[in-house]
mmCIF file of C-alpha atoms and ligand atoms in Angstrom:
data_model
loop_
_atom_site.group_PDB
_atom_site.id
_atom_site.type_symbol
_atom_site.label_atom_id
_atom_site.label_comp_id
_atom_site.label_asym_id
_atom_site.label_seq_id
_atom_site.Cartn_x
_atom_site.Cartn_y
_atom_site.Cartn_z
ATOM 1 C CA UNK W 1 15.663 17.523 5.175
ATOM 2 C CA UNK W 2 12.801 19.372 3.550
ATOM 3 C CA UNK W 3 10.289 21.259 5.699
ATOM 4 C CA UNK W 4 6.755 19.935 5.820
ATOM 5 C CA UNK W 5 3.562 21.298 7.356
ATOM 6 C CA UNK W 6 2.850 18.894 10.209
ATOM 7 C CA UNK W 7 -0.842 19.806 10.166
ATOM 8 C CA UNK W 8 -1.308 18.669 6.541
ATOM 9 C CA UNK W 9 0.395 15.293 6.477
ATOM 10 C CA UNK W 10 -1.612 12.733 4.446
ATOM 11 C CA UNK W 11 -3.429 10.340 6.744
ATOM 12 C CA UNK W 12 -3.016 7.464 4.269
ATOM 13 C CA UNK W 13 0.039 6.851 2.070
ATOM 14 C CA UNK W 14 0.178 3.909 -0.341
ATOM 15 C CA UNK W 15 3.494 2.780 -1.835
ATOM 16 C CA UNK W 16 4.394 0.634 -4.820
ATOM 17 C CA UNK W 17 7.756 -0.591 -3.554
ATOM 18 C CA UNK W 18 9.685 -1.115 -6.779
ATOM 19 C CA UNK W 19 13.310 -1.503 -7.830
ATOM 20 C CA UNK W 20 14.667 -4.199 -5.521
ATOM 21 C CA UNK W 21 15.909 -6.286 -8.436
ATOM 22 C CA UNK W 22 17.710 -3.399 -10.128
ATOM 23 C CA UNK W 23 19.240 -2.344 -6.805
ATOM 24 C CA UNK W 24 20.672 -5.850 -6.348
ATOM 25 C CA UNK W 25 21.941 -5.985 -9.917
ATOM 26 C CA UNK W 26 23.814 -2.710 -9.396
ATOM 27 C CA UNK W 27 25.635 -4.322 -6.436
ATOM 28 C CA UNK W 28 26.337 -7.436 -8.483
ATOM 29 C CA UNK W 29 24.031 -9.478 -6.239
ATOM 30 C CA UNK W 30 21.083 -11.737 -6.967
ATOM 31 C CA UNK W 31 17.567 -10.234 -6.927
ATOM 32 C CA UNK W 32 16.697 -11.744 -3.537
ATOM 33 C CA UNK W 33 19.402 -9.646 -1.892
ATOM 34 C CA UNK W 34 17.491 -6.580 -3.111
ATOM 35 C CA UNK W 35 14.303 -7.895 -1.563
ATOM 36 C CA UNK W 36 16.146 -8.458 1.740
ATOM 37 C CA UNK W 37 17.339 -4.860 1.789
ATOM 38 C CA UNK W 38 13.835 -3.795 0.800
ATOM 39 C CA UNK W 39 12.630 -5.106 4.154
ATOM 40 C CA UNK W 40 14.921 -2.581 5.822
ATOM 41 C CA UNK W 41 13.166 0.188 3.918
ATOM 42 C CA UNK W 42 9.784 -1.108 5.091
ATOM 43 C CA UNK W 43 11.002 -0.847 8.670
ATOM 44 C CA UNK W 44 12.443 2.652 8.208
ATOM 45 C CA UNK W 45 9.431 3.984 6.336
ATOM 46 C CA UNK W 46 6.960 2.564 8.875
ATOM 47 C CA UNK W 47 8.848 4.246 11.706
ATOM 48 C CA UNK W 48 9.151 7.519 9.795
ATOM 49 C CA UNK W 49 5.438 7.463 8.913
ATOM 50 C CA UNK W 50 4.549 7.010 12.587
ATOM 51 C CA UNK W 51 6.838 9.865 13.572
ATOM 52 C CA UNK W 52 5.342 12.195 10.954
ATOM 53 C CA UNK W 53 1.764 11.456 11.975
ATOM 54 C CA UNK W 54 0.685 9.277 9.036
ATOM 55 C CA UNK W 55 -2.144 7.000 10.233
ATOM 56 C CA UNK W 56 -2.279 4.417 7.439
ATOM 57 C CA UNK W 57 0.558 3.000 5.354
ATOM 58 C CA UNK W 58 -0.300 0.523 2.602
ATOM 59 C CA UNK W 59 2.509 -1.327 0.847
ATOM 60 C CA UNK W 60 2.311 -3.306 -2.386
ATOM 61 C CA UNK W 61 4.493 -6.286 -1.506
ATOM 62 C CA UNK W 62 3.434 -8.916 -4.053
ATOM 63 C CA UNK W 63 1.015 -8.652 -6.959
ATOM 64 C CA UNK W 64 -1.080 -11.437 -8.459
ATOM 65 C CA UNK W 65 1.100 -10.960 -11.567
ATOM 66 C CA UNK W 66 4.271 -11.543 -9.519
ATOM 67 C CA UNK W 67 3.322 -15.244 -9.317
ATOM 68 C CA UNK W 68 4.659 -15.442 -12.887
ATOM 69 C CA UNK W 69 8.237 -14.703 -11.776
ATOM 70 C CA UNK W 70 10.845 -17.499 -11.702
ATOM 71 C CA UNK W 71 9.879 -20.088 -9.084
ATOM 72 C CA UNK W 72 13.083 -19.543 -7.092
ATOM 73 C CA UNK W 73 12.363 -15.827 -6.705
ATOM 74 C CA UNK W 74 8.740 -16.446 -5.693
ATOM 75 C CA UNK W 75 9.831 -19.057 -3.170
ATOM 76 C CA UNK W 76 12.547 -16.765 -1.815
ATOM 77 C CA UNK W 77 10.069 -13.917 -1.439
ATOM 78 C CA UNK W 78 7.581 -16.108 0.434
ATOM 79 C CA UNK W 79 10.345 -17.292 2.783
ATOM 80 C CA UNK W 80 11.484 -13.714 3.297
ATOM 81 C CA UNK W 81 7.948 -12.575 4.139
ATOM 82 C CA UNK W 82 7.612 -15.387 6.608
ATOM 83 C CA UNK W 83 10.916 -14.710 8.369
ATOM 84 C CA UNK W 84 10.180 -10.967 8.358
ATOM 85 C CA UNK W 85 6.934 -11.494 10.283
ATOM 86 C CA UNK W 86 8.868 -13.526 12.845
ATOM 87 C CA UNK W 87 11.637 -10.975 13.225
ATOM 88 C CA UNK W 88 9.426 -7.851 13.170
ATOM 89 C CA UNK W 89 6.345 -8.813 15.174
ATOM 90 C CA UNK W 90 7.990 -7.804 18.457
ATOM 91 C CA UNK W 91 8.815 -4.335 17.156
ATOM 92 C CA UNK W 92 5.346 -3.954 15.635
ATOM 93 C CA UNK W 93 3.873 -4.595 19.092
ATOM 94 C CA UNK W 94 6.388 -2.290 20.770
ATOM 95 C CA UNK W 95 5.659 0.484 18.244
ATOM 96 C CA UNK W 96 1.883 0.056 18.545
ATOM 97 C CA UNK W 97 1.530 -0.835 14.826
ATOM 98 C CA UNK W 98 -1.617 -2.608 13.632
ATOM 99 C CA UNK W 99 -0.785 -5.102 10.879
ATOM 100 C CA UNK W 100 -3.308 -5.897 8.143
ATOM 101 C CA UNK W 101 -3.134 -8.006 5.004
ATOM 102 C CA UNK W 102 -5.161 -7.675 1.811
ATOM 103 C CA UNK W 103 -5.137 -9.938 -1.214
ATOM 104 C CA UNK W 104 -6.745 -12.985 -2.729
ATOM 105 C CA UNK W 105 -5.406 -15.314 -0.011
ATOM 106 C CA UNK W 106 -3.429 -17.405 -2.508
ATOM 107 C CA UNK W 107 -0.378 -17.766 -0.246
ATOM 108 C CA UNK W 108 1.495 -20.754 1.176
ATOM 109 C CA UNK W 109 -0.694 -22.023 4.011
ATOM 110 C CA UNK W 110 1.947 -21.466 6.723
ATOM 111 C CA UNK W 111 2.530 -17.868 5.620
ATOM 112 C CA UNK W 112 -1.193 -17.121 5.464
ATOM 113 C CA UNK W 113 -1.621 -18.459 8.998
ATOM 114 C CA UNK W 114 1.365 -16.470 10.232
ATOM 115 C CA UNK W 115 -0.014 -13.273 8.709
ATOM 116 C CA UNK W 116 -3.419 -13.910 10.258
ATOM 117 C CA UNK W 117 -1.771 -14.481 13.622
ATOM 118 C CA UNK W 118 0.111 -11.196 13.202
ATOM 119 C CA UNK W 119 -3.151 -9.401 12.422
ATOM 120 C CA UNK W 120 -4.786 -10.966 15.463
ATOM 121 C CA UNK W 121 -1.881 -10.073 17.786
ATOM 122 C CA UNK W 122 -1.748 -6.460 16.659
ATOM 123 C CA UNK W 123 -5.451 -5.762 16.179
ATOM 124 C CA UNK W 124 -5.737 -3.724 19.385
ATOM 125 C CA UNK W 125 -2.793 -1.462 18.471
ATOM 126 C CA UNK W 126 -3.737 2.165 17.965
ATOM 127 C CA UNK W 127 -0.716 3.546 16.100
ATOM 128 C CA UNK W 128 -0.045 3.254 12.372
ATOM 129 C CA UNK W 129 -2.108 0.714 10.432
ATOM 130 C CA UNK W 130 0.401 -1.099 8.209
ATOM 131 C CA UNK W 131 -1.410 -2.920 5.413
ATOM 132 C CA UNK W 132 0.514 -5.348 3.222
ATOM 133 C CA UNK W 133 -0.965 -6.081 -0.189
ATOM 134 C CA UNK W 134 0.037 -9.691 -0.791
ATOM 135 C CA UNK W 135 -1.107 -11.601 -3.852
ATOM 136 C CA UNK W 136 -3.175 -8.517 -4.485
ATOM 137 C CA UNK W 137 -4.441 -6.827 -7.617
ATOM 138 C CA UNK W 138 -6.836 -3.937 -8.041
ATOM 139 C CA UNK W 139 -8.898 -5.742 -10.665
ATOM 140 C CA UNK W 140 -9.199 -8.770 -8.416
ATOM 141 C CA UNK W 141 -10.411 -6.558 -5.545
ATOM 142 C CA UNK W 142 -13.069 -4.955 -7.744
ATOM 143 C CA UNK W 143 -14.225 -8.299 -9.163
ATOM 144 C CA UNK W 144 -14.312 -9.704 -5.611
ATOM 145 C CA UNK W 145 -16.555 -6.824 -4.474
ATOM 146 C CA UNK W 146 -18.830 -7.408 -7.474
ATOM 147 C CA UNK W 147 -19.091 -11.085 -6.541
ATOM 148 C CA UNK W 148 -20.024 -10.241 -2.945
ATOM 149 C CA UNK W 149 -22.744 -7.899 -4.171
ATOM 150 C CA UNK W 150 -24.076 -10.532 -6.585
ATOM 151 C CA UNK W 151 -24.244 -12.998 -3.682
ATOM 152 C CA UNK W 152 -26.184 -10.500 -1.564
ATOM 153 C CA UNK W 153 -28.618 -9.962 -4.419
ATOM 154 C CA UNK W 154 -29.002 -13.739 -4.840
ATOM 155 C CA UNK W 155 -29.758 -14.072 -1.133
ATOM 156 C CA UNK W 156 -32.279 -11.260 -1.387
ATOM 157 C CA UNK W 157 -30.279 -9.028 1.007
ATOM 158 C CA UNK W 158 -29.806 -6.349 -1.640
ATOM 159 C CA UNK W 159 -31.541 -5.209 -4.816
ATOM 160 C CA UNK W 160 -29.689 -4.384 -8.033
ATOM 161 C CA UNK W 161 -30.981 -0.817 -7.667
ATOM 162 C CA UNK W 162 -29.090 -0.514 -4.354
ATOM 163 C CA UNK W 163 -25.727 -0.753 -6.133
ATOM 164 C CA UNK W 164 -24.029 2.644 -5.999
ATOM 165 C CA UNK W 165 -20.486 3.948 -5.603
ATOM 166 C CA UNK W 166 -21.061 4.032 -1.833
ATOM 167 C CA UNK W 167 -22.520 0.534 -1.431
ATOM 168 C CA UNK W 168 -19.919 -0.875 -3.834
ATOM 169 C CA UNK W 169 -17.044 0.738 -1.912
ATOM 170 C CA UNK W 170 -18.268 -0.973 1.269
ATOM 171 C CA UNK W 171 -17.688 -4.396 -0.327
ATOM 172 C CA UNK W 172 -14.057 -3.702 -1.223
ATOM 173 C CA UNK W 173 -11.485 -5.541 0.889
ATOM 174 C CA UNK W 174 -9.770 -2.239 1.614
ATOM 175 C CA UNK W 175 -12.991 -0.609 2.855
ATOM 176 C CA UNK W 176 -11.502 -0.450 6.361
ATOM 177 C CA UNK W 177 -9.084 2.185 5.046
ATOM 178 C CA UNK W 178 -9.713 5.786 4.022
ATOM 179 C CA UNK W 179 -8.678 6.466 0.406
ATOM 180 C CA UNK W 180 -4.958 7.275 0.126
ATOM 181 C CA UNK W 181 -4.248 10.961 -0.408
ATOM 182 C CA UNK W 182 -0.785 10.078 -1.722
ATOM 183 C CA UNK W 183 0.489 7.175 -3.830
ATOM 184 C CA UNK W 184 4.258 6.790 -4.159
ATOM 185 C CA UNK W 185 6.072 4.595 -6.679
ATOM 186 C CA UNK W 186 9.809 4.149 -6.480
ATOM 187 C CA UNK W 187 12.337 3.110 -9.160
ATOM 188 C CA UNK W 188 11.302 5.472 -11.957
ATOM 189 C CA UNK W 189 8.444 3.396 -13.371
ATOM 190 C CA UNK W 190 5.352 5.487 -13.872
ATOM 191 C CA UNK W 191 2.496 3.024 -13.878
ATOM 192 C CA UNK W 192 -0.079 1.620 -11.481
ATOM 193 C CA UNK W 193 0.648 -2.110 -12.110
ATOM 194 C CA UNK W 194 -2.828 -3.149 -10.943
ATOM 195 C CA UNK W 195 -2.592 -1.533 -7.497
ATOM 196 C CA UNK W 196 -5.598 0.034 -5.702
ATOM 197 C CA UNK W 197 -7.440 0.912 -8.923
ATOM 198 C CA UNK W 198 -10.620 1.900 -7.099
ATOM 199 C CA UNK W 199 -9.135 3.709 -4.113
ATOM 200 C CA UNK W 200 -6.643 5.908 -5.989
ATOM 201 C CA UNK W 201 -9.335 7.652 -8.070
ATOM 202 C CA UNK W 202 -8.301 10.998 -6.541
ATOM 203 C CA UNK W 203 -4.908 10.227 -5.020
ATOM 204 C CA UNK W 204 -1.905 12.388 -5.790
ATOM 205 C CA UNK W 205 0.742 10.309 -7.598
ATOM 206 C CA UNK W 206 4.408 10.777 -6.757
ATOM 207 C CA UNK W 207 7.125 9.063 -8.760
ATOM 208 C CA UNK W 208 10.767 8.960 -7.755
ATOM 209 C CA UNK W 209 13.819 7.380 -9.404
ATOM 210 C CA UNK W 210 15.057 6.204 -6.007
ATOM 211 C CA UNK W 211 15.092 2.406 -5.815
ATOM 212 C CA UNK W 212 13.073 0.945 -2.953
ATOM 213 C CA UNK W 213 16.077 -0.297 -0.876
ATOM 214 C CA UNK W 214 17.404 3.302 -0.915
ATOM 215 C CA UNK W 215 14.091 4.835 0.170
ATOM 216 C CA UNK W 216 13.861 6.096 3.750
ATOM 217 C CA UNK W 217 12.681 8.934 5.954
ATOM 218 C CA UNK W 218 14.296 11.682 3.859
ATOM 219 C CA UNK W 219 12.639 10.411 0.677
ATOM 220 C CA UNK W 220 9.278 10.054 2.443
ATOM 221 C CA UNK W 221 9.498 13.640 3.679
ATOM 222 C CA UNK W 222 10.323 14.797 0.111
ATOM 223 C CA UNK W 223 7.224 13.005 -1.200
ATOM 224 C CA UNK W 224 5.032 14.612 1.470
ATOM 225 C CA UNK W 225 6.541 18.039 0.738
ATOM 226 C CA UNK W 226 5.696 17.615 -2.950
ATOM 227 C CA UNK W 227 2.179 16.468 -2.020
ATOM 228 C CA UNK W 228 1.746 19.635 0.031
ATOM 229 C CA UNK W 229 2.680 21.795 -2.977
ATOM 230 C CA UNK W 230 -0.161 20.307 -5.037
ATOM 231 C CA UNK W 231 -3.665 21.689 -5.245
ATOM 232 C CA UNK W 232 -6.299 18.998 -4.917
ATOM 233 C CA UNK W 233 -9.323 20.173 -6.835
ATOM 234 C CA UNK W 234 -11.663 17.174 -6.984
ATOM 235 C CA UNK W 235 -13.208 18.491 -10.188
ATOM 236 C CA UNK W 236 -13.681 22.034 -8.917
ATOM 237 C CA UNK W 237 -11.895 25.143 -10.144
ATOM 238 C CA UNK W 238 -8.829 26.609 -8.522
ATOM 239 C CA UNK W 239 -10.858 29.695 -7.525
ATOM 240 C CA UNK W 240 -13.374 27.558 -5.689
ATOM 241 C CA UNK W 241 -10.577 25.852 -3.758
ATOM 242 C CA UNK W 242 -9.042 29.209 -2.804
ATOM 243 C CA UNK W 243 -12.471 30.317 -1.530
ATOM 244 C CA UNK W 244 -12.366 27.359 0.828
ATOM 245 C CA UNK W 245 -14.206 24.991 -1.465
ATOM 246 C CA UNK W 246 -17.599 26.103 -0.204
ATOM 247 C CA UNK W 247 -19.175 27.364 -3.445
HETATM 248 C C1 IPE U 301 9.733 -4.767 -6.216
HETATM 249 O O1 IPE U 301 10.990 -4.859 -6.802
HETATM 250 C C2 IPE U 301 9.414 -5.922 -5.309
HETATM 251 C C3 IPE U 301 8.428 -6.876 -5.837
HETATM 252 C C4 IPE U 301 7.749 -6.737 -6.936
HETATM 253 C C5 IPE U 301 8.199 -8.070 -5.048
HETATM 254 P P1 IPE U 301 11.231 -5.648 -8.148
HETATM 255 O O2 IPE U 301 11.531 -7.052 -7.810
HETATM 256 O O3 IPE U 301 10.095 -5.451 -9.077
HETATM 257 O O4 IPE U 301 12.521 -4.929 -8.708
HETATM 258 P P2 IPE U 301 12.836 -4.528 -10.213
HETATM 259 O O5 IPE U 301 11.660 -3.753 -10.722
HETATM 260 O O6 IPE U 301 13.041 -5.799 -10.968
HETATM 261 O O7 IPE U 301 14.078 -3.704 -10.122
HETATM 262 C C1 IPE U 302 4.560 -4.002 -8.874
HETATM 263 O O1 IPE U 302 5.905 -4.083 -9.219
HETATM 264 C C2 IPE U 302 4.254 -4.964 -7.789
HETATM 265 C C3 IPE U 302 4.889 -4.696 -6.506
HETATM 266 C C4 IPE U 302 5.633 -3.674 -6.202
HETATM 267 C C5 IPE U 302 4.646 -5.684 -5.488
HETATM 268 P P1 IPE U 302 6.381 -4.903 -10.515
HETATM 269 O O2 IPE U 302 7.822 -4.667 -10.622
HETATM 270 O O3 IPE U 302 5.918 -6.292 -10.423
HETATM 271 O O4 IPE U 302 5.581 -4.164 -11.672
HETATM 272 P P2 IPE U 302 5.775 -4.196 -13.249
HETATM 273 O O5 IPE U 302 5.617 -5.616 -13.666
HETATM 274 O O6 IPE U 302 7.133 -3.677 -13.553
HETATM 275 O O7 IPE U 302 4.705 -3.296 -13.771
HETATM 276 MG MG1 MG U 303 9.674 -4.097 -10.511
#
């Protein structure tokens, strides 16, 4: 496995878990089989992230656009999510993982309640924060923040002149998370697909051809190693960064 600098591991990694369908097709199985094996990757990657010292792991599990998939796949995915919570909650507790969910809440009632119960059970855990983006889209999150601000203005709690990048960011559903230093997308697609549009403004993007069910600790370490070879400039010049970013 590649060597990484343990003192410079990203504190927040976000992943667009893609390629389950193609993985299944390659095995001659139906798409849902790929999703089932994808759950195994979630388990492995969460454990590896904890081991490596990552504090926050955010996984794109279902987009608002994914509601347009064939009904049988959507239903299968919802059932899989539900059974996964049941089967994994014990290990999440044992591994000190804090579970969070973000999204527009448009989920089957029983699943939404189960997720909320999982959040409640794990809220005191101090290890990795595992956030699942479920029925989530970046545009929705931004529009939702704008709506909250408009409501505050209507109630007289805020003035339009108070709206800034900082006050806006506070209204985002993901405001409990630091911005991800690293965004990974598996399966060879190189697009954002409406994920974390606001928060990835300065994230490093890492694309790999590996399909999500084949992604594990080794692949995560490779992504972190690549991240550590990058120079993050935040608009400054390379010389400024080499000087320690102070001038
Ligand atoms: C990602 O895998 C999982 C979800 C979007 C739920 P896909 O289902 O998109 O797999 P491909 O892209 O068709 O291979
Ligand atoms: C993005 O994957 C959504 C998730 C990984 C949950 P998709 O497979 O749905 O993205 P597109 O449609 O190919 O862009
Ligand atoms: Mg896909």
